[in-house]
PDB file of C-alpha atoms in Angstrom:
ATOM      1  CA  MET A   1     -14.150   0.499 -17.196  1.00  0.00           C
ATOM      2  CA  SER A   2     -17.543  -0.876 -18.173  1.00  0.00           C
ATOM      3  CA  ASN A   3     -17.957  -3.258 -21.203  1.00  0.00           C
ATOM      4  CA  ASP A   4     -19.650  -0.467 -23.049  1.00  0.00           C
ATOM      5  CA  GLU A   5     -16.678   1.905 -22.442  1.00  0.00           C
ATOM      6  CA  ILE A   6     -14.260  -0.788 -23.582  1.00  0.00           C
ATOM      7  CA  ASN A   7     -16.220  -1.416 -26.751  1.00  0.00           C
ATOM      8  CA  LYS A   8     -16.240   2.321 -27.527  1.00  0.00           C
ATOM      9  CA  LEU A   9     -12.456   2.414 -26.954  1.00  0.00           C
ATOM     10  CA  ILE A  10     -12.074  -0.553 -29.303  1.00  0.00           C
ATOM     11  CA  ASP A  11     -14.044   1.228 -31.991  1.00  0.00           C
ATOM     12  CA  LYS A  12     -11.742   4.270 -31.490  1.00  0.00           C
ATOM     13  CA  TYR A  13      -8.667   1.987 -31.725  1.00  0.00           C
ATOM     14  CA  LEU A  14      -9.841   0.450 -34.940  1.00  0.00           C
ATOM     15  CA  ASP A  15     -10.412   3.943 -36.368  1.00  0.00           C
ATOM     16  CA  GLY A  16      -6.769   4.723 -35.555  1.00  0.00           C
ATOM     17  CA  LYS A  17      -7.717   7.538 -33.243  1.00  0.00           C
ATOM     18  CA  THR A  18      -6.551   6.253 -29.843  1.00  0.00           C
ATOM     19  CA  THR A  19      -3.523   7.769 -28.155  1.00  0.00           C
ATOM     20  CA  ARG A  20      -0.747   5.618 -26.742  1.00  0.00           C
ATOM     21  CA  ALA A  21      -2.171   6.138 -23.202  1.00  0.00           C
ATOM     22  CA  GLU A  22      -5.594   4.949 -24.318  1.00  0.00           C
ATOM     23  CA  GLU A  23      -4.111   1.874 -25.951  1.00  0.00           C
ATOM     24  CA  GLN A  24      -2.354   1.033 -22.668  1.00  0.00           C
ATOM     25  CA  GLN A  25      -5.638   1.415 -20.894  1.00  0.00           C
ATOM     26  CA  LEU A  26      -7.300  -0.812 -23.481  1.00  0.00           C
ATOM     27  CA  ALA A  27      -4.534  -3.421 -23.206  1.00  0.00           C
ATOM     28  CA  LEU A  28      -5.120  -3.693 -19.504  1.00  0.00           C
ATOM     29  CA  ALA A  29      -8.887  -3.862 -19.866  1.00  0.00           C
ATOM     30  CA  VAL A  30      -8.937  -6.657 -22.550  1.00  0.00           C
ATOM     31  CA  SER A  31      -6.317  -8.789 -20.706  1.00  0.00           C
ATOM     32  CA  LYS A  32      -8.225  -9.064 -17.366  1.00  0.00           C
ATOM     33  CA  PRO A  33      -9.416 -12.467 -16.275  1.00  0.00           C
ATOM     34  CA  ASP A  34     -13.061 -11.530 -16.832  1.00  0.00           C
ATOM     35  CA  ALA A  35     -12.469 -10.070 -20.312  1.00  0.00           C
ATOM     36  CA  LEU A  36     -14.979 -11.103 -22.996  1.00  0.00           C
ATOM     37  CA  GLU A  37     -13.883 -13.805 -25.480  1.00  0.00           C
ATOM     38  CA  GLU A  38     -14.558 -11.525 -28.405  1.00  0.00           C
ATOM     39  CA  TRP A  39     -11.877  -9.089 -27.208  1.00  0.00           C
ATOM     40  CA  LYS A  40      -9.109 -11.721 -27.622  1.00  0.00           C
ATOM     41  CA  ALA A  41      -8.265 -10.497 -31.084  1.00  0.00           C
ATOM     42  CA  ILE A  42      -7.866  -6.884 -29.880  1.00  0.00           C
ATOM     43  CA  SER A  43      -5.691  -8.170 -27.064  1.00  0.00           C
ATOM     44  CA  GLU A  44      -3.462 -10.001 -29.585  1.00  0.00           C
ATOM     45  CA  MET A  45      -3.292  -6.933 -31.908  1.00  0.00           C
ATOM     46  CA  LEU A  46      -2.365  -4.513 -29.078  1.00  0.00           C
ATOM     47  CA  GLY A  47       0.439  -6.941 -28.251  1.00  0.00           C
ATOM     48  CA  GLU A  48       2.257  -7.914 -25.100  1.00  0.00           C
ATOM     49  CA  LEU A  49       4.496  -4.772 -25.197  1.00  0.00           C
ATOM     50  CA  ALA A  50       1.544  -2.456 -24.742  1.00  0.00           C
ATOM     51  CA  LEU A  51       0.400  -4.483 -21.656  1.00  0.00           C
ATOM     52  CA  GLY A  52       3.747  -4.726 -20.062  1.00  0.00           C
ATOM     53  CA  GLU A  53       4.366  -0.964 -20.542  1.00  0.00           C
ATOM     54  CA  ALA A  54       0.980  -0.202 -19.040  1.00  0.00           C
ATOM     55  CA  ILE A  55       1.802  -2.267 -15.918  1.00  0.00           C
ATOM     56  CA  TYR A  56       5.311  -0.682 -15.613  1.00  0.00           C
ATOM     57  CA  ASP A  57       3.984   2.928 -15.940  1.00  0.00           C
ATOM     58  CA  HIS A  58       1.279   2.174 -13.364  1.00  0.00           C
ATOM     59  CA  LEU A  59       3.729   0.843 -10.826  1.00  0.00           C
ATOM     60  CA  ILE A  60       6.148   3.713 -11.315  1.00  0.00           C
ATOM     61  CA  ALA A  61       3.369   6.164 -10.866  1.00  0.00           C
ATOM     62  CA  ARG A  62       2.352   4.375  -7.566  1.00  0.00           C
ATOM     63  CA  LYS A  63       5.992   4.413  -6.447  1.00  0.00           C
ATOM     64  CA  LYS A  64       6.269   8.220  -7.023  1.00  0.00           C
ATOM     65  CA  HIS A  65       3.115   8.819  -5.129  1.00  0.00           C
ATOM     66  CA  HIS A  66       4.489   6.663  -2.335  1.00  0.00           C
ATOM     67  CA  THR A  67       7.738   8.566  -2.323  1.00  0.00           C
ATOM     68  CA  PHE A  68       5.830  11.870  -2.031  1.00  0.00           C
ATOM     69  CA  THR A  69       3.778  10.455   0.856  1.00  0.00           C
ATOM     70  CA  LEU A  70       7.071   9.378   2.592  1.00  0.00           C
ATOM     71  CA  LYS A  71       8.559  12.862   2.212  1.00  0.00           C
ATOM     72  CA  LEU A  72       5.294  14.317   3.573  1.00  0.00           C
ATOM     73  CA  SER A  73       5.450  11.964   6.492  1.00  0.00           C
ATOM     74  CA  TRP A  74       8.987  13.082   7.328  1.00  0.00           C
ATOM     75  CA  GLY A  75       7.623  16.550   7.544  1.00  0.00           C
ATOM     76  CA  ILE A  76       4.839  15.277   9.810  1.00  0.00           C
ATOM     77  CA  ALA A  77       7.333  13.311  11.994  1.00  0.00           C
ATOM     78  CA  ALA A  78       9.406  16.453  12.388  1.00  0.00           C
ATOM     79  CA  SER A  79       6.239  18.293  13.348  1.00  0.00           C
ATOM     80  CA  VAL A  80       5.223  15.602  15.830  1.00  0.00           C
ATOM     81  CA  ALA A  81       8.698  15.769  17.371  1.00  0.00           C
ATOM     82  CA  VAL A  82       8.320  19.495  17.844  1.00  0.00           C
ATOM     83  CA  LEU A  83       4.831  19.190  19.213  1.00  0.00           C
ATOM     84  CA  LEU A  84       6.071  16.404  21.523  1.00  0.00           C
ATOM     85  CA  GLY A  85       8.832  18.619  22.753  1.00  0.00           C
ATOM     86  CA  TRP A  86       6.445  21.417  23.231  1.00  0.00           C
ATOM     87  CA  GLY A  87       3.984  19.100  25.015  1.00  0.00           C
ATOM     88  CA  ILE A  88       6.663  17.985  27.518  1.00  0.00           C
ATOM     89  CA  TYR A  89       7.810  21.590  28.038  1.00  0.00           C
ATOM     90  CA  SER A  90       4.205  22.794  28.425  1.00  0.00           C
ATOM     91  CA  HIS A  91       3.501  19.983  30.906  1.00  0.00           C
ATOM     92  CA  TYR A  92       6.454  21.181  32.882  1.00  0.00           C
ATOM     93  CA  LEU A  93       5.154  24.806  32.749  1.00  0.00           C
ATOM     94  CA  TYR A  94       1.698  23.544  33.599  1.00  0.00           C
ATOM     95  CA  GLN A  95       2.940  22.512  36.956  1.00  0.00           C
ATOM     96  CA  LYS A  96       3.601  26.235  37.525  1.00  0.00           C
ATOM     97  CA  GLU A  97       1.152  28.353  35.540  1.00  0.00           C
ATOM     98  CA  ASN A  98       0.461  27.432  31.797  1.00  0.00           C
ATOM     99  CA  PHE A  99      -1.475  24.575  30.136  1.00  0.00           C
ATOM    100  CA  ALA A 100      -1.061  22.767  26.722  1.00  0.00           C
ATOM    101  CA  VAL A 101      -2.626  19.650  25.149  1.00  0.00           C
ATOM    102  CA  LEU A 102      -0.929  17.375  22.600  1.00  0.00           C
ATOM    103  CA  TYR A 103      -2.920  15.764  19.833  1.00  0.00           C
ATOM    104  CA  ILE A 104      -1.659  13.203  17.346  1.00  0.00           C
ATOM    105  CA  ASN A 105      -3.884  12.155  14.430  1.00  0.00           C
ATOM    106  CA  GLY A 106      -6.767  13.882  16.189  1.00  0.00           C
ATOM    107  CA  ILE A 107      -6.396  11.791  19.368  1.00  0.00           C
ATOM    108  CA  GLN A 108      -5.593  13.568  22.603  1.00  0.00           C
ATOM    109  CA  MET A 109      -2.509  12.178  24.329  1.00  0.00           C
ATOM    110  CA  GLY A 110      -2.572  11.801  28.083  1.00  0.00           C
ATOM    111  CA  ASN A 111       1.175  11.422  28.704  1.00  0.00           C
ATOM    112  CA  GLU A 112       4.588  11.312  27.054  1.00  0.00           C
ATOM    113  CA  THR A 113       4.655   7.500  26.816  1.00  0.00           C
ATOM    114  CA  GLN A 114       1.295   7.408  24.956  1.00  0.00           C
ATOM    115  CA  ALA A 115       2.460  10.173  22.595  1.00  0.00           C
ATOM    116  CA  LEU A 116       5.646   8.298  21.724  1.00  0.00           C
ATOM    117  CA  SER A 117       3.863   5.054  21.214  1.00  0.00           C
ATOM    118  CA  HIS A 118       1.232   6.525  18.999  1.00  0.00           C
ATOM    119  CA  SER A 119       3.744   8.434  16.955  1.00  0.00           C
ATOM    120  CA  THR A 120       5.797   5.249  16.320  1.00  0.00           C
ATOM    121  CA  GLU A 121       2.714   3.371  15.252  1.00  0.00           C
ATOM    122  CA  THR A 122       1.593   6.093  12.833  1.00  0.00           C
ATOM    123  CA  LEU A 123       5.025   6.376  11.308  1.00  0.00           C
ATOM    124  CA  SER A 124       5.352   2.547  10.824  1.00  0.00           C
ATOM    125  CA  GLU A 125       2.135   2.533   8.835  1.00  0.00           C
ATOM    126  CA  LEU A 126       3.324   5.366   6.636  1.00  0.00           C
ATOM    127  CA  PHE A 127       6.722   3.778   6.078  1.00  0.00           C
ATOM    128  CA  SER A 128       5.543   0.353   5.030  1.00  0.00           C
ATOM    129  CA  GLN A 129       7.315  -0.221   1.643  1.00  0.00           C
ATOM    130  CA  ASP A 130       6.634  -2.487  -1.171  1.00  0.00           C
ATOM    131  CA  ASP A 131       3.022  -2.412  -2.371  1.00  0.00           C
ATOM    132  CA  THR A 132       3.736  -3.854  -5.844  1.00  0.00           C
ATOM    133  CA  GLU A 133       1.678  -6.933  -5.092  1.00  0.00           C
ATOM    134  CA  SER A 134      -1.383  -4.928  -4.018  1.00  0.00           C
ATOM    135  CA  SER A 135      -0.977  -2.590  -7.066  1.00  0.00           C
ATOM    136  CA  LEU A 136      -0.938  -5.509  -9.465  1.00  0.00           C
ATOM    137  CA  TYR A 137      -3.909  -7.151  -7.785  1.00  0.00           C
ATOM    138  CA  GLU A 138      -5.911  -3.855  -7.956  1.00  0.00           C
ATOM    139  CA  LEU A 139      -5.153  -3.528 -11.679  1.00  0.00           C
ATOM    140  CA  PHE A 140      -6.423  -7.015 -12.624  1.00  0.00           C
ATOM    141  CA  ASN A 141      -9.059  -7.735  -9.959  1.00  0.00           C
ATOM    142  CA  PRO A 142     -11.561  -4.904  -9.860  1.00  0.00           C
ATOM    143  CA  GLU A 143     -14.114  -5.050  -7.085  1.00  0.00           C
TER     144      GLU A 143
ATOM    145  CA  MET B   1      13.671  10.091 -42.121  1.00  0.00           C
ATOM    146  CA  LEU B   2      12.435   6.514 -42.748  1.00  0.00           C
ATOM    147  CA  ARG B   3      11.392   6.083 -46.409  1.00  0.00           C
ATOM    148  CA  ILE B   4       8.884   3.351 -46.835  1.00  0.00           C
ATOM    149  CA  LYS B   5       9.744   1.759 -50.205  1.00  0.00           C
ATOM    150  CA  SER B   6       7.184  -0.179 -52.258  1.00  0.00           C
ATOM    151  CA  LYS B   7       8.911  -3.525 -51.933  1.00  0.00           C
ATOM    152  CA  GLU B   8       7.610  -6.929 -50.959  1.00  0.00           C
ATOM    153  CA  PRO B   9       8.278  -7.539 -47.260  1.00  0.00           C
ATOM    154  CA  GLN B  10      10.859 -10.260 -47.902  1.00  0.00           C
ATOM    155  CA  GLN B  11      12.924  -7.751 -49.862  1.00  0.00           C
ATOM    156  CA  ILE B  12      13.301  -5.346 -46.878  1.00  0.00           C
ATOM    157  CA  ALA B  13      16.770  -5.635 -45.372  1.00  0.00           C
ATOM    158  CA  ARG B  14      16.556  -6.958 -41.814  1.00  0.00           C
ATOM    159  CA  MET B  15      18.847  -5.578 -39.146  1.00  0.00           C
ATOM    160  CA  GLU B  16      22.292  -7.036 -39.120  1.00  0.00           C
ATOM    161  CA  LYS B  17      23.999  -8.115 -35.873  1.00  0.00           C
ATOM    162  CA  GLU B  18      26.660  -5.423 -36.193  1.00  0.00           C
ATOM    163  CA  THR B  19      24.085  -2.703 -36.539  1.00  0.00           C
ATOM    164  CA  PHE B  20      22.305  -4.103 -33.511  1.00  0.00           C
ATOM    165  CA  GLN B  21      25.423  -4.187 -31.436  1.00  0.00           C
ATOM    166  CA  LYS B  22      26.139  -0.571 -32.261  1.00  0.00           C
ATOM    167  CA  TRP B  23      22.596   0.377 -31.205  1.00  0.00           C
ATOM    168  CA  ILE B  24      23.043  -1.545 -27.893  1.00  0.00           C
ATOM    169  CA  GLN B  25      26.185   0.383 -26.921  1.00  0.00           C
ATOM    170  CA  GLU B  26      24.275   3.554 -27.336  1.00  0.00           C
ATOM    171  CA  LEU B  27      21.051   2.364 -25.615  1.00  0.00           C
ATOM    172  CA  ARG B  28      22.468   0.393 -22.784  1.00  0.00           C
ATOM    173  CA  PRO B  29      22.516   3.316 -20.263  1.00  0.00           C
ATOM    174  CA  LYS B  30      18.844   4.130 -20.966  1.00  0.00           C
ATOM    175  CA  ILE B  31      17.905   0.445 -20.708  1.00  0.00           C
ATOM    176  CA  MET B  32      19.689   0.316 -17.368  1.00  0.00           C
ATOM    177  CA  GLN B  33      17.915   3.515 -16.149  1.00  0.00           C
ATOM    178  CA  VAL B  34      14.513   1.901 -16.920  1.00  0.00           C
ATOM    179  CA  GLY B  35      15.483  -0.939 -14.616  1.00  0.00           C
ATOM    180  CA  LEU B  36      16.989   1.295 -11.885  1.00  0.00           C
ATOM    181  CA  ASN B  37      13.793   3.449 -11.839  1.00  0.00           C
ATOM    182  CA  PHE B  38      11.771   0.290 -11.284  1.00  0.00           C
ATOM    183  CA  PHE B  39      13.862  -1.819  -8.970  1.00  0.00           C
ATOM    184  CA  GLY B  40      16.028   0.730  -7.216  1.00  0.00           C
ATOM    185  CA  ASN B  41      19.062  -1.585  -7.277  1.00  0.00           C
ATOM    186  CA  THR B  42      21.773  -2.344  -9.826  1.00  0.00           C
ATOM    187  CA  ASP B  43      21.562  -6.189  -9.640  1.00  0.00           C
ATOM    188  CA  ASP B  44      17.949  -6.497 -10.720  1.00  0.00           C
ATOM    189  CA  ALA B  45      18.330  -3.689 -13.233  1.00  0.00           C
ATOM    190  CA  GLU B  46      21.268  -5.719 -14.792  1.00  0.00           C
ATOM    191  CA  ASP B  47      19.197  -8.890 -14.869  1.00  0.00           C
ATOM    192  CA  ALA B  48      16.409  -7.018 -16.588  1.00  0.00           C
ATOM    193  CA  ALA B  49      18.797  -5.388 -19.041  1.00  0.00           C
ATOM    194  CA  GLN B  50      20.116  -8.884 -20.035  1.00  0.00           C
ATOM    195  CA  GLU B  51      16.593 -10.077 -20.716  1.00  0.00           C
ATOM    196  CA  THR B  52      15.884  -6.889 -22.645  1.00  0.00           C
ATOM    197  CA  LEU B  53      18.775  -7.498 -24.996  1.00  0.00           C
ATOM    198  CA  ILE B  54      17.704 -11.017 -25.807  1.00  0.00           C
ATOM    199  CA  SER B  55      14.052 -10.022 -26.374  1.00  0.00           C
ATOM    200  CA  LEU B  56      15.092  -6.881 -28.370  1.00  0.00           C
ATOM    201  CA  TRP B  57      17.158  -8.940 -30.890  1.00  0.00           C
ATOM    202  CA  ARG B  58      14.160 -11.106 -31.543  1.00  0.00           C
ATOM    203  CA  TYR B  59      12.125  -8.072 -32.429  1.00  0.00           C
ATOM    204  CA  CYS B  60      14.863  -6.444 -34.455  1.00  0.00           C
ATOM    205  CA  GLU B  61      15.157  -9.521 -36.708  1.00  0.00           C
ATOM    206  CA  ARG B  62      11.669  -8.613 -38.011  1.00  0.00           C
ATOM    207  CA  ILE B  63      12.066  -4.926 -38.710  1.00  0.00           C
ATOM    208  CA  ASP B  64      13.871  -2.702 -41.234  1.00  0.00           C
ATOM    209  CA  GLU B  65      17.651  -2.137 -40.494  1.00  0.00           C
ATOM    210  CA  ASN B  66      17.278   1.618 -40.903  1.00  0.00           C
ATOM    211  CA  ARG B  67      14.608   1.894 -38.145  1.00  0.00           C
ATOM    212  CA  ASN B  68      15.529   3.837 -35.002  1.00  0.00           C
ATOM    213  CA  ILE B  69      15.022   1.193 -32.276  1.00  0.00           C
ATOM    214  CA  GLU B  70      15.267   3.451 -29.206  1.00  0.00           C
ATOM    215  CA  ALA B  71      11.522   3.575 -28.551  1.00  0.00           C
ATOM    216  CA  LEU B  72      11.297  -0.089 -28.975  1.00  0.00           C
ATOM    217  CA  ALA B  73      14.177  -0.758 -26.686  1.00  0.00           C
ATOM    218  CA  ILE B  74      12.625   1.292 -23.849  1.00  0.00           C
ATOM    219  CA  ARG B  75       9.351  -0.571 -24.370  1.00  0.00           C
ATOM    220  CA  VAL B  76      11.030  -3.954 -24.221  1.00  0.00           C
ATOM    221  CA  ALA B  77      13.012  -2.939 -21.143  1.00  0.00           C
ATOM    222  CA  LYS B  78       9.821  -1.972 -19.273  1.00  0.00           C
ATOM    223  CA  ASN B  79       8.338  -5.353 -20.201  1.00  0.00           C
ATOM    224  CA  SER B  80      11.437  -7.096 -18.987  1.00  0.00           C
ATOM    225  CA  CYS B  81      11.222  -5.330 -15.650  1.00  0.00           C
ATOM    226  CA  VAL B  82       7.612  -6.294 -15.072  1.00  0.00           C
ATOM    227  CA  ASN B  83       8.392  -9.874 -16.159  1.00  0.00           C
ATOM    228  CA  LEU B  84      11.274 -10.166 -13.784  1.00  0.00           C
ATOM    229  CA  LYS B  85       9.205  -8.754 -10.922  1.00  0.00           C
ATOM    230  CA  ARG B  86       6.529 -11.330 -11.648  1.00  0.00           C
ATOM    231  CA  LYS B  87       9.119 -14.136 -11.447  1.00  0.00           C
ATOM    232  CA  GLN B  88      10.369 -12.768  -8.139  1.00  0.00           C
ATOM    233  CA  MET B  89       6.858 -12.661  -6.733  1.00  0.00           C
ATOM    234  CA  LEU B  90       6.324 -16.314  -7.908  1.00  0.00           C
ATOM    235  CA  MET B  91       9.391 -17.378  -6.016  1.00  0.00           C
ATOM    236  CA  THR B  92       8.227 -15.492  -2.884  1.00  0.00           C
ATOM    237  CA  TYR B  93       4.806 -17.068  -2.750  1.00  0.00           C
ATOM    238  CA  SER B  94       4.607 -20.863  -1.947  1.00  0.00           C
ATOM    239  CA  ASP B  95       1.473 -21.266  -3.989  1.00  0.00           C
ATOM    240  CA  GLU B  96       0.281 -19.298  -7.038  1.00  0.00           C
ATOM    241  CA  SER B  97      -3.204 -18.822  -5.950  1.00  0.00           C
ATOM    242  CA  SER B  98      -2.645 -15.295  -4.889  1.00  0.00           C
ATOM    243  CA  LEU B  99      -1.165 -14.430  -8.240  1.00  0.00           C
ATOM    244  CA  ILE B 100      -3.525 -16.508 -10.363  1.00  0.00           C
ATOM    245  CA  ASN B 101      -5.405 -13.463 -11.643  1.00  0.00           C
ATOM    246  CA  ILE B 102      -2.343 -11.538 -12.865  1.00  0.00           C
ATOM    247  CA  PRO B 103      -1.839 -12.281 -16.486  1.00  0.00           C
ATOM    248  CA  PRO B 104       1.569 -13.616 -17.702  1.00  0.00           C
ATOM    249  CA  LEU B 105       3.744 -11.410 -19.801  1.00  0.00           C
ATOM    250  CA  LEU B 106       6.824 -12.470 -21.569  1.00  0.00           C
ATOM    251  CA  SER B 107       7.279 -15.744 -19.764  1.00  0.00           C
ATOM    252  CA  PRO B 108       3.940 -17.566 -19.481  1.00  0.00           C
ATOM    253  CA  SER B 109       3.380 -21.127 -18.268  1.00  0.00           C
ATOM    254  CA  PRO B 110       3.879 -23.985 -20.900  1.00  0.00           C
ATOM    255  CA  GLN B 111       0.179 -24.128 -21.713  1.00  0.00           C
ATOM    256  CA  GLU B 112      -0.144 -20.380 -21.946  1.00  0.00           C
ATOM    257  CA  GLU B 113       2.973 -20.359 -24.026  1.00  0.00           C
ATOM    258  CA  MET B 114       1.396 -22.813 -26.489  1.00  0.00           C
ATOM    259  CA  GLU B 115      -1.873 -20.815 -26.816  1.00  0.00           C
ATOM    260  CA  ARG B 116       0.143 -17.614 -27.169  1.00  0.00           C
ATOM    261  CA  LYS B 117       2.151 -19.100 -29.955  1.00  0.00           C
ATOM    262  CA  GLU B 118      -0.902 -20.207 -31.896  1.00  0.00           C
ATOM    263  CA  GLU B 119      -2.522 -16.782 -31.534  1.00  0.00           C
ATOM    264  CA  ASN B 120       0.711 -15.088 -32.523  1.00  0.00           C
ATOM    265  CA  VAL B 121       1.041 -17.240 -35.592  1.00  0.00           C
ATOM    266  CA  ALA B 122      -2.556 -16.167 -36.524  1.00  0.00           C
ATOM    267  CA  LEU B 123      -1.535 -12.525 -35.939  1.00  0.00           C
ATOM    268  CA  GLN B 124       1.584 -12.754 -38.058  1.00  0.00           C
ATOM    269  CA  LYS B 125      -0.402 -14.306 -40.932  1.00  0.00           C
ATOM    270  CA  ALA B 126      -2.960 -11.498 -40.755  1.00  0.00           C
ATOM    271  CA  ILE B 127      -0.216  -8.869 -40.679  1.00  0.00           C
ATOM    272  CA  GLY B 128       1.352 -10.637 -43.663  1.00  0.00           C
ATOM    273  CA  MET B 129      -1.697  -9.853 -45.720  1.00  0.00           C
ATOM    274  CA  LEU B 130      -1.103  -6.017 -45.364  1.00  0.00           C
ATOM    275  CA  ASN B 131       0.761  -4.112 -48.088  1.00  0.00           C
ATOM    276  CA  PRO B 132       4.305  -2.968 -47.108  1.00  0.00           C
ATOM    277  CA  ARG B 133       3.296   0.549 -46.149  1.00  0.00           C
ATOM    278  CA  GLU B 134       0.369  -0.506 -44.050  1.00  0.00           C
ATOM    279  CA  ARG B 135       2.490  -3.204 -42.398  1.00  0.00           C
ATOM    280  CA  THR B 136       5.272  -0.722 -41.531  1.00  0.00           C
ATOM    281  CA  LEU B 137       2.881   1.818 -40.016  1.00  0.00           C
ATOM    282  CA  PHE B 138       1.036  -0.963 -38.072  1.00  0.00           C
ATOM    283  CA  GLU B 139       4.292  -2.188 -36.559  1.00  0.00           C
ATOM    284  CA  MET B 140       5.614   1.295 -35.812  1.00  0.00           C
ATOM    285  CA  ARG B 141       2.609   1.747 -33.686  1.00  0.00           C
ATOM    286  CA  GLN B 142       2.184  -1.728 -32.278  1.00  0.00           C
ATOM    287  CA  MET B 143       5.753  -2.636 -31.629  1.00  0.00           C
ATOM    288  CA  GLU B 144       7.454   0.748 -30.981  1.00  0.00           C
ATOM    289  CA  GLY B 145       4.404   2.507 -29.560  1.00  0.00           C
ATOM    290  CA  LEU B 146       5.068   5.661 -31.596  1.00  0.00           C
ATOM    291  CA  GLU B 147       2.318   8.308 -31.560  1.00  0.00           C
ATOM    292  CA  THR B 148       0.746   9.363 -34.893  1.00  0.00           C
ATOM    293  CA  GLU B 149       2.688  12.631 -34.913  1.00  0.00           C
ATOM    294  CA  GLU B 150       5.996  10.801 -34.498  1.00  0.00           C
ATOM    295  CA  ILE B 151       5.181   8.346 -37.260  1.00  0.00           C
ATOM    296  CA  SER B 152       4.306  11.191 -39.485  1.00  0.00           C
ATOM    297  CA  ARG B 153       7.555  12.965 -38.689  1.00  0.00           C
ATOM    298  CA  GLN B 154       9.629   9.778 -39.280  1.00  0.00           C
ATOM    299  CA  THR B 155       8.008   8.780 -42.558  1.00  0.00           C
ATOM    300  CA  GLY B 156       7.063  12.130 -44.034  1.00  0.00           C
ATOM    301  CA  ILE B 157       3.418  10.917 -44.400  1.00  0.00           C
ATOM    302  CA  PRO B 158       0.793  13.491 -43.420  1.00  0.00           C
ATOM    303  CA  LYS B 159      -0.770  12.880 -40.001  1.00  0.00           C
ATOM    304  CA  ALA B 160      -4.321  12.388 -41.342  1.00  0.00           C
ATOM    305  CA  SER B 161      -3.039   9.793 -43.886  1.00  0.00           C
ATOM    306  CA  VAL B 162      -1.078   7.911 -41.113  1.00  0.00           C
ATOM    307  CA  GLN B 163      -4.205   7.721 -39.054  1.00  0.00           C
ATOM    308  CA  SER B 164      -6.290   6.562 -42.028  1.00  0.00           C
ATOM    309  CA  MET B 165      -3.726   3.907 -43.033  1.00  0.00           C
ATOM    310  CA  ILE B 166      -3.377   2.606 -39.489  1.00  0.00           C
ATOM    311  CA  SER B 167      -7.035   2.313 -39.249  1.00  0.00           C
ATOM    312  CA  ALA B 168      -7.387   0.399 -42.516  1.00  0.00           C
ATOM    313  CA  ALA B 169      -4.571  -1.926 -41.472  1.00  0.00           C
ATOM    314  CA  ARG B 170      -6.087  -2.538 -38.037  1.00  0.00           C
ATOM    315  CA  LYS B 171      -9.462  -3.386 -39.474  1.00  0.00           C
ATOM    316  CA  LYS B 172      -8.007  -5.831 -42.040  1.00  0.00           C
ATOM    317  CA  VAL B 173      -5.936  -7.527 -39.252  1.00  0.00           C
ATOM    318  CA  PHE B 174      -8.861  -7.581 -36.893  1.00  0.00           C
ATOM    319  CA  ASN B 175     -11.253  -9.202 -39.353  1.00  0.00           C
ATOM    320  CA  GLU B 176      -8.619 -11.773 -40.474  1.00  0.00           C
ATOM    321  CA  LEU B 177      -7.667 -12.580 -36.866  1.00  0.00           C
ATOM    322  CA  LYS B 178     -11.309 -13.057 -35.814  1.00  0.00           C
ATOM    323  CA  ARG B 179     -11.713 -15.517 -38.691  1.00  0.00           C
ATOM    324  CA  ARG B 180      -8.593 -17.459 -37.738  1.00  0.00           C
ATOM    325  CA  MET B 181      -9.370 -17.515 -34.044  1.00  0.00           C
ATOM    326  CA  ASN B 182     -12.996 -18.401 -34.715  1.00  0.00           C
ATOM    327  CA  LEU B 183     -14.307 -15.452 -32.715  1.00  0.00           C
TER     328      LEU B 183
END
């Protein structure tokens, strides 16, 4: 949020018109390390409970998104396994008559070993777990 | 329904320990669930729940005994989870430089604690200047995080009036706080 947007939200807060979600957003904005000195009073008024709740809700939302991504990746992994199986079978058939090509993440695989290695690497990236630290850092250190 | 009486703040009955303990029996499963959702394990959820009960009692000492504290309890539980996570992160990192830009919550450093206390004293004095009704509405929003509609439902005060009174209370507190904090 820009300083201008924060000041507008502060005015809305003092008019008693902000929602709880907006107050959480404001609590985050006025507690950042680069927050203006004049916002200290607002930060104090919003209270520590608003800030803590904002961080909690943000981390839970990130966790849910991550869980969805993991479930999606299981689906992808299953698909990769099927494709790999098909690729191996097709390779066998190719020796007789047919031809098939296996792609993973848009990259053409030359053989089974490469396919397995690439699948493993892709799934490891998807399955990396706790990103709490990066979530908190993003909240309070905007680029 | 919470009736806001026109009494001086010191005449409002504060929550008794027995009443608090009854509330805790009812709220404990919900407080635990907040922790389980966050940590995904019972041990950390238990630790956060313990911290929640201690913090919750401190808040309850300041509010009317007839208040429904469920919303407050959930809020305090969420804060306890974040606070515990921060402590765990501090123990993980050998130096704090990577966490230096994440603000402290319920357990700041000694210097931060001192500044916090001074600012909080200023805030309490500013709130003390409100009339009882303004103070109650201000705290229902600030501490419990209740939306205007819910405050209106609980108090019987029309929504437009709730908004107007909260606005008046906030502006009074804001001006007084700026004066005390020399902003």
